[in-house]
PDB file of C-alpha atoms in Angstrom:
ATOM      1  CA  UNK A   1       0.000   0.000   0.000  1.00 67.00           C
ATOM      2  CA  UNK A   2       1.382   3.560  -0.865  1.00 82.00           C
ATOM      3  CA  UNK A   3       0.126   4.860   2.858  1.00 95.00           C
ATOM      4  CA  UNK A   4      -1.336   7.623   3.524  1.00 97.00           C
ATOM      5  CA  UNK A   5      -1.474   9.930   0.815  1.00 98.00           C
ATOM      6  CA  UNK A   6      -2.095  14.036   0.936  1.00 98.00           C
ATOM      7  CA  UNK A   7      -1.669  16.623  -0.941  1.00 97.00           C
ATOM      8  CA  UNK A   8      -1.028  19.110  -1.551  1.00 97.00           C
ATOM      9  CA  UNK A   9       2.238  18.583   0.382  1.00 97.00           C
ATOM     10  CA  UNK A  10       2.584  22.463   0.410  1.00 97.00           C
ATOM     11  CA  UNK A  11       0.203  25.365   0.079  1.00 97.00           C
ATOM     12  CA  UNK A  12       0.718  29.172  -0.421  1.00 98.00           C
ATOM     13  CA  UNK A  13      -2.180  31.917  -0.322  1.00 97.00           C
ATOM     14  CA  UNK A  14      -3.245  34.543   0.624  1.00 97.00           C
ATOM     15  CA  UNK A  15      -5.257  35.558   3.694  1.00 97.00           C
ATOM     16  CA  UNK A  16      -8.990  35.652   2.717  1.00 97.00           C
ATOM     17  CA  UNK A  17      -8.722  32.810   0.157  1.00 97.00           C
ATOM     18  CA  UNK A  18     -10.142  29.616   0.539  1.00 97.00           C
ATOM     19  CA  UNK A  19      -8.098  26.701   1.177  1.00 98.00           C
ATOM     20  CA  UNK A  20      -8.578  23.096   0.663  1.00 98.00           C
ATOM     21  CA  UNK A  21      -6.673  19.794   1.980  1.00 98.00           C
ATOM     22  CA  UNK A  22      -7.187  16.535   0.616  1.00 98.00           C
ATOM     23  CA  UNK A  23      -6.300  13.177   2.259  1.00 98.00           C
ATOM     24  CA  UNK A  24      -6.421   9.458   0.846  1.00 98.00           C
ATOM     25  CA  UNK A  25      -6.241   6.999   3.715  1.00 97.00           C
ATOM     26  CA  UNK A  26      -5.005   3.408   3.802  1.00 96.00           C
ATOM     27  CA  UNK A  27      -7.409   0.984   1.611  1.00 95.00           C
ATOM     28  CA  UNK A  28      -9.515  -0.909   4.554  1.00 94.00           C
ATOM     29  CA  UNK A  29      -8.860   1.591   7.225  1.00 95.00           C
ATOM     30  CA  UNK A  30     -11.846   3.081   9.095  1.00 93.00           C
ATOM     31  CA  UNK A  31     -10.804   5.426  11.232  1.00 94.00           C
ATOM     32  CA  UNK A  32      -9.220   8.850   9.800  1.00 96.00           C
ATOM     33  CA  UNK A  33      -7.784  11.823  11.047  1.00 97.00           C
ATOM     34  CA  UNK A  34      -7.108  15.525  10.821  1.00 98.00           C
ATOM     35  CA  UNK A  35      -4.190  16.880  13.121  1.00 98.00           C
ATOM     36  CA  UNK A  36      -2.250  20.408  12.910  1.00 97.00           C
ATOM     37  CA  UNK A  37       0.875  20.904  14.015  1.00 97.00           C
ATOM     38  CA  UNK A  38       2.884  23.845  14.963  1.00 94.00           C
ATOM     39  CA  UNK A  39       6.219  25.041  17.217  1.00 89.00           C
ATOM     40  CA  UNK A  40       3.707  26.558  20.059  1.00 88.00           C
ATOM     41  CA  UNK A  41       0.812  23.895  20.231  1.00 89.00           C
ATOM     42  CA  UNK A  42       2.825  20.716  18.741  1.00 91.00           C
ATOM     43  CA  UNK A  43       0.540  17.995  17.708  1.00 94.00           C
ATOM     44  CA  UNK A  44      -3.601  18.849  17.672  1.00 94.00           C
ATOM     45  CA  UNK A  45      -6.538  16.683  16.226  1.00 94.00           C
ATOM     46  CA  UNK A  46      -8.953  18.523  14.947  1.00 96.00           C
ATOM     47  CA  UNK A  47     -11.621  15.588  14.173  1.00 96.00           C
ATOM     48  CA  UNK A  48     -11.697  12.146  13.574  1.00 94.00           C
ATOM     49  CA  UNK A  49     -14.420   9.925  11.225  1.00 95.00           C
ATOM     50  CA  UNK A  50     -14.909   6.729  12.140  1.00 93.00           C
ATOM     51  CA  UNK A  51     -16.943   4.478   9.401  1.00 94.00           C
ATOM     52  CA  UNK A  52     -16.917   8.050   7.131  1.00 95.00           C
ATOM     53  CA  UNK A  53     -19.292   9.839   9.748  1.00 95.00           C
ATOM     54  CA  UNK A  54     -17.892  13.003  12.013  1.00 94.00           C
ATOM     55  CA  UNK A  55     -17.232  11.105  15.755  1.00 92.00           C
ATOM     56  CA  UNK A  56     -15.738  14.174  17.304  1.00 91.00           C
ATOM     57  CA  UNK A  57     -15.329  17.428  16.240  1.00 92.00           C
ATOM     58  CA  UNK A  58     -13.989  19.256  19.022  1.00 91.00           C
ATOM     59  CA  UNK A  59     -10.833  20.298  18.027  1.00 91.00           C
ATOM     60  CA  UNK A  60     -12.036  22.395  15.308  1.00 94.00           C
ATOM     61  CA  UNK A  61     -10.852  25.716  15.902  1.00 86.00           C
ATOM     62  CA  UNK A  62     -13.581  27.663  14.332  1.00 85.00           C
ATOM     63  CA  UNK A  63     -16.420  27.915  11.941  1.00 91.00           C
ATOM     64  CA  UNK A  64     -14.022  28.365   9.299  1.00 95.00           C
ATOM     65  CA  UNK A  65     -13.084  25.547   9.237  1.00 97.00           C
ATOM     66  CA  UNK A  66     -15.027  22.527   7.936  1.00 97.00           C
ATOM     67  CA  UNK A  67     -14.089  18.695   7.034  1.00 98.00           C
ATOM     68  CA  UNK A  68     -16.047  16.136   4.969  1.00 97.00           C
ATOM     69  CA  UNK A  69     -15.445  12.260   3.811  1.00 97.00           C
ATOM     70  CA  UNK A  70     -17.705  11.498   1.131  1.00 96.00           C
ATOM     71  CA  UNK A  71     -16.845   7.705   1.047  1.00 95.00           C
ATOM     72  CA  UNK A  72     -14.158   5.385   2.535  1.00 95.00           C
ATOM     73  CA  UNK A  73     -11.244   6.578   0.564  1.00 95.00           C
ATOM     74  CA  UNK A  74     -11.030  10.849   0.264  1.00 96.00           C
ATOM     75  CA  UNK A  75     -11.045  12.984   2.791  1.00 98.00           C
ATOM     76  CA  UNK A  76     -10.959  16.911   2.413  1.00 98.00           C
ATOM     77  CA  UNK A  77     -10.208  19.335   4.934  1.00 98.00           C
ATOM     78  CA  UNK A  78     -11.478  23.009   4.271  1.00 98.00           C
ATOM     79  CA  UNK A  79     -10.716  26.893   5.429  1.00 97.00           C
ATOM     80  CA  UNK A  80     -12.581  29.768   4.370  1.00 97.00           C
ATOM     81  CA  UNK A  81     -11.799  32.428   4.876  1.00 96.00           C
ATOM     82  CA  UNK A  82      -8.245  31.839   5.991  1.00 96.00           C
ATOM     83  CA  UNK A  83      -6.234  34.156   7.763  1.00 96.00           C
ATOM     84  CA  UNK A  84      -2.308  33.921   8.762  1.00 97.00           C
ATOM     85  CA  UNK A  85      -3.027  32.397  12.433  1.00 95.00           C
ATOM     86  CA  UNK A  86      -3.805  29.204  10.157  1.00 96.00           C
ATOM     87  CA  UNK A  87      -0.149  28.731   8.795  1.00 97.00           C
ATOM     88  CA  UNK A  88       0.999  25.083  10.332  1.00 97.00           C
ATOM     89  CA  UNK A  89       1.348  21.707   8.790  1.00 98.00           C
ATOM     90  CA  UNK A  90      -1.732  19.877   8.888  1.00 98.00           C
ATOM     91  CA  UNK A  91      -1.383  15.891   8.853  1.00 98.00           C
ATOM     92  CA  UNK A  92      -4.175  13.711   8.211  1.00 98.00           C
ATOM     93  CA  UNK A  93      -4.019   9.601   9.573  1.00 97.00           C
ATOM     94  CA  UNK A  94      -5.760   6.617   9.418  1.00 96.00           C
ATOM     95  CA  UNK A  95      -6.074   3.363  11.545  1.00 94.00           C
ATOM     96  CA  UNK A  96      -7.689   0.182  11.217  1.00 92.00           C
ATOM     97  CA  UNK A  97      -9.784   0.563  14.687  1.00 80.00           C
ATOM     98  CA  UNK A  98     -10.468   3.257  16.797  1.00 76.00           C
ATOM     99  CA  UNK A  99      -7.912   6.348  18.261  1.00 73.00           C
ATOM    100  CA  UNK A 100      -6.168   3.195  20.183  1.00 79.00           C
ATOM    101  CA  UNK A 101      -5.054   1.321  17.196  1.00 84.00           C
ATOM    102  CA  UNK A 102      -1.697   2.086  15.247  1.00 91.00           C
ATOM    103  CA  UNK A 103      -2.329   5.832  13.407  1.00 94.00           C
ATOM    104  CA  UNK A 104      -0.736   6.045  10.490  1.00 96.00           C
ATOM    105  CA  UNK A 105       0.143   9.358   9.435  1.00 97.00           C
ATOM    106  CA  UNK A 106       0.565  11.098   5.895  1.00 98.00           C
ATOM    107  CA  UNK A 107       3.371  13.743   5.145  1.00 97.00           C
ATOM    108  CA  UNK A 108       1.755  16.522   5.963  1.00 98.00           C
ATOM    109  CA  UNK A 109       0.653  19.792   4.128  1.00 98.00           C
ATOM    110  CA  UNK A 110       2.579  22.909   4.937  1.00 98.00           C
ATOM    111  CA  UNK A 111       0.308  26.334   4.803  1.00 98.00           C
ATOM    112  CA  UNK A 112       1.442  29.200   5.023  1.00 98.00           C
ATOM    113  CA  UNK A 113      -1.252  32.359   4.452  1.00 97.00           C
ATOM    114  CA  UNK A 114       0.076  35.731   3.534  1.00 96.00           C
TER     115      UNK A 114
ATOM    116  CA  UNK B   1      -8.368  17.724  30.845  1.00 80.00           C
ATOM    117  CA  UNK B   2      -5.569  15.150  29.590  1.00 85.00           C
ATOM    118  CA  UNK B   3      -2.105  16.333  29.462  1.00 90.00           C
ATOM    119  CA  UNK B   4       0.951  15.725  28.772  1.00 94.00           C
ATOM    120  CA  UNK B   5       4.538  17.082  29.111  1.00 96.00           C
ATOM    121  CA  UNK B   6       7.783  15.998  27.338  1.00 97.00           C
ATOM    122  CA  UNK B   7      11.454  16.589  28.993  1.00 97.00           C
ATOM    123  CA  UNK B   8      13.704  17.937  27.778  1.00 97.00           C
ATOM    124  CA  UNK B   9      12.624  20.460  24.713  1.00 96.00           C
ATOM    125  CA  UNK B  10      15.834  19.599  22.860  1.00 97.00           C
ATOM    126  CA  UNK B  11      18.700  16.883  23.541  1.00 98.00           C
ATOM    127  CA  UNK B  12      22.089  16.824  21.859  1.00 98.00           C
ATOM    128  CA  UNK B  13      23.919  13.102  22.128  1.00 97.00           C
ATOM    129  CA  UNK B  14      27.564  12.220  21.064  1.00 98.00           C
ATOM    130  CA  UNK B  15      27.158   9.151  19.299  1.00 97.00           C
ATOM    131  CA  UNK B  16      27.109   6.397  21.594  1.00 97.00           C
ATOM    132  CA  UNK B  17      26.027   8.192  24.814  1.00 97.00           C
ATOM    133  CA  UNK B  18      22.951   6.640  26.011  1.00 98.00           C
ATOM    134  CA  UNK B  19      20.129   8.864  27.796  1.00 98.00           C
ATOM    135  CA  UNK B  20      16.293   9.207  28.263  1.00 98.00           C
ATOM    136  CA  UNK B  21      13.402  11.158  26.942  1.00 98.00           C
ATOM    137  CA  UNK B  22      11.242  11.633  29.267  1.00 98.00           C
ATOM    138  CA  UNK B  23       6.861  11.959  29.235  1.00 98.00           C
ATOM    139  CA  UNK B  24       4.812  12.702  32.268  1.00 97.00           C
ATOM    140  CA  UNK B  25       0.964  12.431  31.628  1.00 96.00           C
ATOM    141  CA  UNK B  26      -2.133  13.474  33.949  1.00 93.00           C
ATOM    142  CA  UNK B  27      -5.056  11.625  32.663  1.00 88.00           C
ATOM    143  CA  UNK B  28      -8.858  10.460  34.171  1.00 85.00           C
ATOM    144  CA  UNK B  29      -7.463   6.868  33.109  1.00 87.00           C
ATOM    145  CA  UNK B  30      -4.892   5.454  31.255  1.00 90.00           C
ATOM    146  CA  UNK B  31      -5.988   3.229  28.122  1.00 91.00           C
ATOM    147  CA  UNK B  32      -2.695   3.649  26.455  1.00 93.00           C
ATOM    148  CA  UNK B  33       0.966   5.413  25.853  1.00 96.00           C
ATOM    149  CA  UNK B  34       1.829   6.006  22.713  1.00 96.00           C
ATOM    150  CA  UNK B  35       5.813   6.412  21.519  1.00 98.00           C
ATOM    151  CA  UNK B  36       6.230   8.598  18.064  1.00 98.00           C
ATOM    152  CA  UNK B  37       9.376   9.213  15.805  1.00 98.00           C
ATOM    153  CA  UNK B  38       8.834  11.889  13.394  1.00 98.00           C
ATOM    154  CA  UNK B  39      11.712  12.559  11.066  1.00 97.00           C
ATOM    155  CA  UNK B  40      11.728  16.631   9.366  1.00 95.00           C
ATOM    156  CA  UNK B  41       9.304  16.729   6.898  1.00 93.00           C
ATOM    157  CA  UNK B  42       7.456  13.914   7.725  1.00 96.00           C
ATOM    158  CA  UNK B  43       4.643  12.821   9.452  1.00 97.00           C
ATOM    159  CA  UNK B  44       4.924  10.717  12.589  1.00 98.00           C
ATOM    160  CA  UNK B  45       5.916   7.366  12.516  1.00 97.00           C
ATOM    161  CA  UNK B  46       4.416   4.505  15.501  1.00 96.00           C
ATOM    162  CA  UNK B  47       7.145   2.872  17.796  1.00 97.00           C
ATOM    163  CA  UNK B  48       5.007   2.045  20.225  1.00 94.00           C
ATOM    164  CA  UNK B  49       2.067   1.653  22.766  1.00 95.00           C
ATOM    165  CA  UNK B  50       2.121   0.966  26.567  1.00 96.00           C
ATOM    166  CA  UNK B  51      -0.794  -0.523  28.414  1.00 94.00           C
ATOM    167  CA  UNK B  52       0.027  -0.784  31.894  1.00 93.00           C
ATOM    168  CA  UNK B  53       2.641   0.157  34.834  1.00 94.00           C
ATOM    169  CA  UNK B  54       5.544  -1.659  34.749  1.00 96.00           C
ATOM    170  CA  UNK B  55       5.274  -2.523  31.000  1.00 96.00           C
ATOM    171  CA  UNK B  56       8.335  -2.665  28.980  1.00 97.00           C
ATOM    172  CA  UNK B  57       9.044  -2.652  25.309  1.00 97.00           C
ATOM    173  CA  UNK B  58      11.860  -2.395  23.058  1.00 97.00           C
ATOM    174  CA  UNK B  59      13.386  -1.966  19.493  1.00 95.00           C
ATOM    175  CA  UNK B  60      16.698  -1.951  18.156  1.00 95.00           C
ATOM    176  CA  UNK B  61      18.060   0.683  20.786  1.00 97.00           C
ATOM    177  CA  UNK B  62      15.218   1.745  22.082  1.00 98.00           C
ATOM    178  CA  UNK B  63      13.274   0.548  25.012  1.00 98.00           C
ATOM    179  CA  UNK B  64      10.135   2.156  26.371  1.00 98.00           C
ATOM    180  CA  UNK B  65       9.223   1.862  30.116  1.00 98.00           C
ATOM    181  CA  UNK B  66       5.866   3.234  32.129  1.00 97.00           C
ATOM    182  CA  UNK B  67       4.595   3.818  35.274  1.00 95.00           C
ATOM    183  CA  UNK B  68       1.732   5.543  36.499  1.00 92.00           C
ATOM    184  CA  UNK B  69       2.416   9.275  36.652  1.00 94.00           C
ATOM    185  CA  UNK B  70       5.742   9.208  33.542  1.00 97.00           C
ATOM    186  CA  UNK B  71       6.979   6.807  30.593  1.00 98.00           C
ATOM    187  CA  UNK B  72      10.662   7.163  29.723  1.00 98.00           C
ATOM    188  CA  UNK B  73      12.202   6.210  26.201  1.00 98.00           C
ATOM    189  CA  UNK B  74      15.526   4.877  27.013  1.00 98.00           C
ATOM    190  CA  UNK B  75      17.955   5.372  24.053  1.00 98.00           C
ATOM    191  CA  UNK B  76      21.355   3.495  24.065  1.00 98.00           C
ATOM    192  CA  UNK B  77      24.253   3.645  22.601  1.00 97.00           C
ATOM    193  CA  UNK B  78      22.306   5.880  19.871  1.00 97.00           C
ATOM    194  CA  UNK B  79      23.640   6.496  16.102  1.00 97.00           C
ATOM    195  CA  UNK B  80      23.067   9.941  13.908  1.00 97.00           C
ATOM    196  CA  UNK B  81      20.178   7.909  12.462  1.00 97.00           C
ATOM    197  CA  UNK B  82      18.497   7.962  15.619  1.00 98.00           C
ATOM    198  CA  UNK B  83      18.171  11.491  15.197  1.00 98.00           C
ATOM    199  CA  UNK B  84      14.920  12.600  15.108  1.00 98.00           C
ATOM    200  CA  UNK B  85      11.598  13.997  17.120  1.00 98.00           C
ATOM    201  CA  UNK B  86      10.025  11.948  19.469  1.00 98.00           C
ATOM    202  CA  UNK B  87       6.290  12.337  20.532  1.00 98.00           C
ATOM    203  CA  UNK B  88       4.606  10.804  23.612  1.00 97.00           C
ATOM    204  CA  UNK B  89       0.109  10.649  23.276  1.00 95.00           C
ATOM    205  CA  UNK B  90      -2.073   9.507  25.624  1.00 94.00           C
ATOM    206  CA  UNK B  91      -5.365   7.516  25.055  1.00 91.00           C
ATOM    207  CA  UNK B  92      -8.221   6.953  28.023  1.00 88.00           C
ATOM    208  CA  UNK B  93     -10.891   5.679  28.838  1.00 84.00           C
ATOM    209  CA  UNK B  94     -14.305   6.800  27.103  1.00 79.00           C
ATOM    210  CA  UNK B  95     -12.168   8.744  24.828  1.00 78.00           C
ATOM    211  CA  UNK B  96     -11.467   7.222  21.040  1.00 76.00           C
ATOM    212  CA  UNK B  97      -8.220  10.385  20.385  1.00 85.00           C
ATOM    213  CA  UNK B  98      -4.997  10.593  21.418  1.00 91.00           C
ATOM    214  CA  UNK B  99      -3.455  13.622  23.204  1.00 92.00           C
ATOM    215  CA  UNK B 100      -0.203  14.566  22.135  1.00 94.00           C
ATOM    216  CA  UNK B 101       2.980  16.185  23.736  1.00 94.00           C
ATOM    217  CA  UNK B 102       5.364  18.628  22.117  1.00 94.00           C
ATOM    218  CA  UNK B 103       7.699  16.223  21.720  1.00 96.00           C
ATOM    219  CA  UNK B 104      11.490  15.841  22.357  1.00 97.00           C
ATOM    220  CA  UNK B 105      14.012  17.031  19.580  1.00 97.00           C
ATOM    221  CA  UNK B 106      16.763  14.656  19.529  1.00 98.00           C
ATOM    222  CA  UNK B 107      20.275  15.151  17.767  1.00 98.00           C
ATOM    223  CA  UNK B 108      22.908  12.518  17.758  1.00 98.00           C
ATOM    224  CA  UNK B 109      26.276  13.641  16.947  1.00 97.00           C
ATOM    225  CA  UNK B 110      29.373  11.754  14.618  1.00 96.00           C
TER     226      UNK B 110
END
């Protein structure tokens, strides 16, 4: 399996735009999810699916931001507006279970908003 | 709230020098300790996961211990490849996410 794939791996705008992350998780996984990262907070989740339906959302910072996972294999992770507070590297993972299993994690997608 | 808190920040190693990373948790209840190596650039990458107090693992030169308040990841005799980030998360009881620390920055010097 190619493992968790996202893309894309690095993403330039400009404050106000909309932004869009995609993630592909392992084939047969059920569980995926959407982390941010940066220097100050290290490692967040911002929600996890579990069988392709929203199992908690907490994490999400804001209305601006939104996440969706149409089917089993595509996930997308959305900002709009974004502003510059956004800029981090945002991974998305997948297990096999639940939170407990093994998360596998994708390379990440750097942001950075002008 | 869970949390978790990884010592030191940063740790520079002459190659061979064996030393700890160490990451103290306060949780409602344990389900599991997680061990994380992220390399720059990438995302993390699982070592390991500890159950219980007095539970040991290990791999290659690393060996993972816990008890109930810390977990240490005992490094020995470590090699520039060892170089890397390593990230401590926390799982409990009633909750399906893992909490992450900071993580430690580890550089092993030729």
């Amino acid at each position: 399996d190619a493992g968790v794939i996202q893309s894309p791996r690095h993403e330039v705008t400009e404050m106000g735009q909309e932004v869009t992350l995609r993630c592909k998780p392992i084939s047969g996984h059920n569980s995926l999810f959407w982390y941010r990262q940066t220097m100050m907070r290290g490692l967040e989740l911002l929600i996890y699916f579990n069988n392709n339906v929203p199992i908690d959302d907490s994490g999400m910072p804001e209305d601006r931001f939104s996440a969706k996972m149409p089917n089993a294999s595509f996930s997308t992770l959305k900002i709009q507006p974004s502003e510059p507070r956004d800029s981090a590297v945002y991974f998305c993972a997948s297990s096999s279970g639940t939170g407990m299993e093994i998360q596998y994690f994708g390379a990440g997608t750097r942001l950075s908003v002008l | 709230e869970d949390q978790v808190t990884q010592s030191p920040e940063a740790l520079r190693l002459q190659e061979g020098e064996s030393s700890s990373l160490n990451c103290s948790y306060t949780v409602s209840g344990l389900r599991g300790l997680f061990w994380y190596r992220q390399d720059p650039g990438k995302g993390p990458e699982f070592l390991f996961t500890l159950y219980s107090a007095g539970e040991e693992k290990e791999k290659e030169r690393l060996k993972a211990t816990l008890t109930k308040k810390e977990s240490f990841l005992h490094i020995t005799a470590p090699k520039p490849e060892d170089s890397a980030t390593y990230l401590c998360a926390v799982g409990t009881f009633g909750n399906e996410k893992l909490t992450f620390g900071t993580g430690t920055r580890l550089t092993i010097i030729p």
